[in-house]
Amino acid sequence: MNSQDSLARLAAVIDSRRPEAGGDPDKSYVARLFSKGTDAILKKIGEEATEVVMAAKDGDRTRIVGETADLWFHCMVALSAFGLKPADVLAELERREGLSGLEEFALRKSQQRDTDNSGGNT
């Protein structure tokens, strides 16, 4: 068993809490988040990201891990809301493997320029 298996299992549980899968907002925190809509999910991600930053500023290693787990969890809820899986994120990270951060940034900037230049200027 590896971390990817753990993420896939957690994603399956999250998906099972979606309204169309029969998730009950009265019995499940995740189902309740889904019932409140995307804005509630995104707000929770923002809150958790802030808590990661605060834990890191305090240098509290235990809290950093716990808050990061909360952030990842809520990001996985967002992935599910958009029909995505952890494997999609892992594939993107694997695609970036071997690229320096500066190379990746330059590539994305170039791709964005290409997109901007092709939109409506013909």
mmCIF file of C-alpha atoms in Angstrom:
data_model
loop_
_atom_site.group_PDB
_atom_site.id
_atom_site.type_symbol
_atom_site.label_atom_id
_atom_site.label_comp_id
_atom_site.label_asym_id
_atom_site.label_seq_id
_atom_site.Cartn_x
_atom_site.Cartn_y
_atom_site.Cartn_z
ATOM 1 C CA MET A 1 0.000 0.000 0.000
ATOM 2 C CA ASN A 2 1.260 3.490 -0.834
ATOM 3 C CA SER A 3 0.212 7.103 -0.431
ATOM 4 C CA GLN A 4 -1.536 7.105 -3.787
ATOM 5 C CA ASP A 5 -3.704 4.203 -2.559
ATOM 6 C CA SER A 6 -4.554 6.175 0.592
ATOM 7 C CA LEU A 7 -5.563 9.203 -1.465
ATOM 8 C CA ALA A 8 -7.657 7.050 -3.813
ATOM 9 C CA ARG A 9 -9.465 5.430 -0.859
ATOM 10 C CA LEU A 10 -10.161 8.815 0.727
ATOM 11 C CA ALA A 11 -11.370 10.189 -2.621
ATOM 12 C CA ALA A 12 -13.776 7.243 -2.924
ATOM 13 C CA VAL A 13 -15.218 8.019 0.516
ATOM 14 C CA ILE A 14 -15.559 11.702 -0.379
ATOM 15 C CA ASP A 15 -17.265 10.805 -3.672
ATOM 16 C CA SER A 16 -19.683 8.556 -1.770
ATOM 17 C CA ARG A 17 -20.807 11.602 0.231
ATOM 18 C CA ARG A 18 -21.866 13.557 -2.881
ATOM 19 C CA PRO A 19 -25.618 14.277 -3.068
ATOM 20 C CA GLU A 20 -26.061 12.159 -6.208
ATOM 21 C CA ALA A 21 -24.407 9.259 -4.360
ATOM 22 C CA GLY A 22 -26.878 9.569 -1.498
ATOM 23 C CA GLY A 23 -24.744 11.589 0.910
ATOM 24 C CA ASP A 24 -26.840 12.808 3.824
ATOM 25 C CA PRO A 25 -26.002 16.319 5.069
ATOM 26 C CA ASP A 26 -27.496 15.435 8.462
ATOM 27 C CA LYS A 27 -25.040 12.551 8.907
ATOM 28 C CA SER A 28 -21.900 13.628 7.046
ATOM 29 C CA TYR A 29 -19.722 16.719 7.241
ATOM 30 C CA VAL A 30 -18.644 16.214 3.608
ATOM 31 C CA ALA A 31 -22.247 15.793 2.439
ATOM 32 C CA ARG A 32 -23.083 19.013 4.283
ATOM 33 C CA LEU A 33 -20.239 20.812 2.502
ATOM 34 C CA PHE A 34 -21.455 19.524 -0.864
ATOM 35 C CA SER A 35 -25.011 20.639 -0.036
ATOM 36 C CA LYS A 36 -23.785 24.167 0.703
ATOM 37 C CA GLY A 37 -22.143 24.410 -2.721
ATOM 38 C CA THR A 38 -18.813 25.245 -4.235
ATOM 39 C CA ASP A 39 -18.441 28.604 -2.479
ATOM 40 C CA ALA A 40 -18.589 26.911 0.939
ATOM 41 C CA ILE A 41 -15.983 24.358 -0.123
ATOM 42 C CA LEU A 42 -13.683 27.075 -1.464
ATOM 43 C CA LYS A 43 -14.148 29.190 1.663
ATOM 44 C CA LYS A 44 -13.092 26.208 3.769
ATOM 45 C CA ILE A 45 -9.960 25.764 1.632
ATOM 46 C CA GLY A 46 -9.094 29.416 2.233
ATOM 47 C CA GLU A 47 -9.560 29.013 5.977
ATOM 48 C CA GLU A 48 -7.414 25.887 6.072
ATOM 49 C CA ALA A 49 -4.669 27.498 3.971
ATOM 50 C CA THR A 50 -4.554 30.387 6.425
ATOM 51 C CA GLU A 51 -4.253 27.935 9.316
ATOM 52 C CA VAL A 52 -1.316 26.221 7.582
ATOM 53 C CA VAL A 53 0.405 29.581 7.235
ATOM 54 C CA MET A 54 -0.197 30.468 10.890
ATOM 55 C CA ALA A 55 1.105 27.083 12.080
ATOM 56 C CA ALA A 56 4.201 27.464 9.913
ATOM 57 C CA LYS A 57 4.819 30.998 11.187
ATOM 58 C CA ASP A 58 4.703 29.583 14.727
ATOM 59 C CA GLY A 59 7.072 26.782 13.703
ATOM 60 C CA ASP A 60 4.743 24.221 15.268
ATOM 61 C CA ARG A 61 5.566 21.036 13.355
ATOM 62 C CA THR A 62 2.642 19.048 14.736
ATOM 63 C CA ARG A 63 0.146 21.768 13.838
ATOM 64 C CA ILE A 64 1.735 22.215 10.392
ATOM 65 C CA VAL A 65 1.093 18.536 9.654
ATOM 66 C CA GLY A 66 -2.436 18.618 11.055
ATOM 67 C CA GLU A 67 -3.428 21.804 9.280
ATOM 68 C CA THR A 68 -1.882 20.584 6.018
ATOM 69 C CA ALA A 69 -3.915 17.386 6.339
ATOM 70 C CA ASP A 70 -7.050 19.530 6.766
ATOM 71 C CA LEU A 71 -6.089 21.604 3.716
ATOM 72 C CA TRP A 72 -5.413 18.544 1.554
ATOM 73 C CA PHE A 73 -8.698 16.990 2.671
ATOM 74 C CA HIS A 74 -10.710 20.060 1.719
ATOM 75 C CA CYS A 75 -8.832 20.324 -1.588
ATOM 76 C CA MET A 76 -9.880 16.731 -2.244
ATOM 77 C CA VAL A 77 -13.500 17.715 -1.582
ATOM 78 C CA ALA A 78 -13.071 20.484 -4.186
ATOM 79 C CA LEU A 79 -11.527 18.032 -6.646
ATOM 80 C CA SER A 80 -14.557 15.774 -6.209
ATOM 81 C CA ALA A 81 -16.919 18.712 -6.693
ATOM 82 C CA PHE A 82 -15.327 19.300 -10.093
ATOM 83 C CA GLY A 83 -15.223 15.628 -11.081
ATOM 84 C CA LEU A 84 -11.474 15.299 -10.544
ATOM 85 C CA LYS A 85 -9.374 12.767 -8.662
ATOM 86 C CA PRO A 86 -6.105 12.906 -6.695
ATOM 87 C CA ALA A 87 -4.574 10.969 -9.595
ATOM 88 C CA ASP A 88 -5.138 14.041 -11.794
ATOM 89 C CA VAL A 89 -3.035 16.159 -9.440
ATOM 90 C CA LEU A 90 -0.387 13.449 -9.108
ATOM 91 C CA ALA A 91 -0.179 13.191 -12.910
ATOM 92 C CA GLU A 92 0.405 16.940 -13.118
ATOM 93 C CA LEU A 93 3.127 16.766 -10.470
ATOM 94 C CA GLU A 94 4.744 13.879 -12.346
ATOM 95 C CA ARG A 95 4.562 15.918 -15.559
ATOM 96 C CA ARG A 96 6.450 18.703 -13.818
ATOM 97 C CA GLU A 97 9.059 16.365 -12.357
ATOM 98 C CA GLY A 98 12.518 17.231 -13.617
ATOM 99 C CA LEU A 99 11.555 20.804 -14.529
ATOM 100 C CA SER A 100 12.958 23.523 -12.377
ATOM 101 C CA GLY A 101 10.394 25.823 -10.831
ATOM 102 C CA LEU A 102 11.686 28.641 -13.002
ATOM 103 C CA GLU A 103 11.323 26.535 -16.161
ATOM 104 C CA GLU A 104 7.788 25.540 -15.176
ATOM 105 C CA PHE A 105 6.857 29.165 -14.485
ATOM 106 C CA ALA A 106 8.299 30.305 -17.845
ATOM 107 C CA LEU A 107 6.420 27.525 -19.663
ATOM 108 C CA ARG A 108 3.109 28.454 -18.052
ATOM 109 C CA LYS A 109 3.709 32.141 -18.783
ATOM 110 C CA SER A 110 4.451 31.340 -22.440
ATOM 111 C CA GLN A 111 1.333 29.162 -22.699
ATOM 112 C CA GLN A 112 -0.787 31.927 -21.166
ATOM 113 C CA ARG A 113 0.646 34.451 -23.664
ATOM 114 C CA ASP A 114 -0.195 32.082 -26.527
ATOM 115 C CA THR A 115 -3.749 31.696 -25.200
ATOM 116 C CA ASP A 116 -4.168 35.460 -24.774
ATOM 117 C CA ASN A 117 -2.831 36.174 -28.271
ATOM 118 C CA SER A 118 -5.095 33.630 -29.967
ATOM 119 C CA GLY A 119 -8.295 34.916 -28.394
ATOM 120 C CA GLY A 120 -10.195 37.177 -30.783
ATOM 121 C CA ASN A 121 -7.282 38.780 -32.618
ATOM 122 C CA THR A 122 -7.946 37.029 -35.924
#
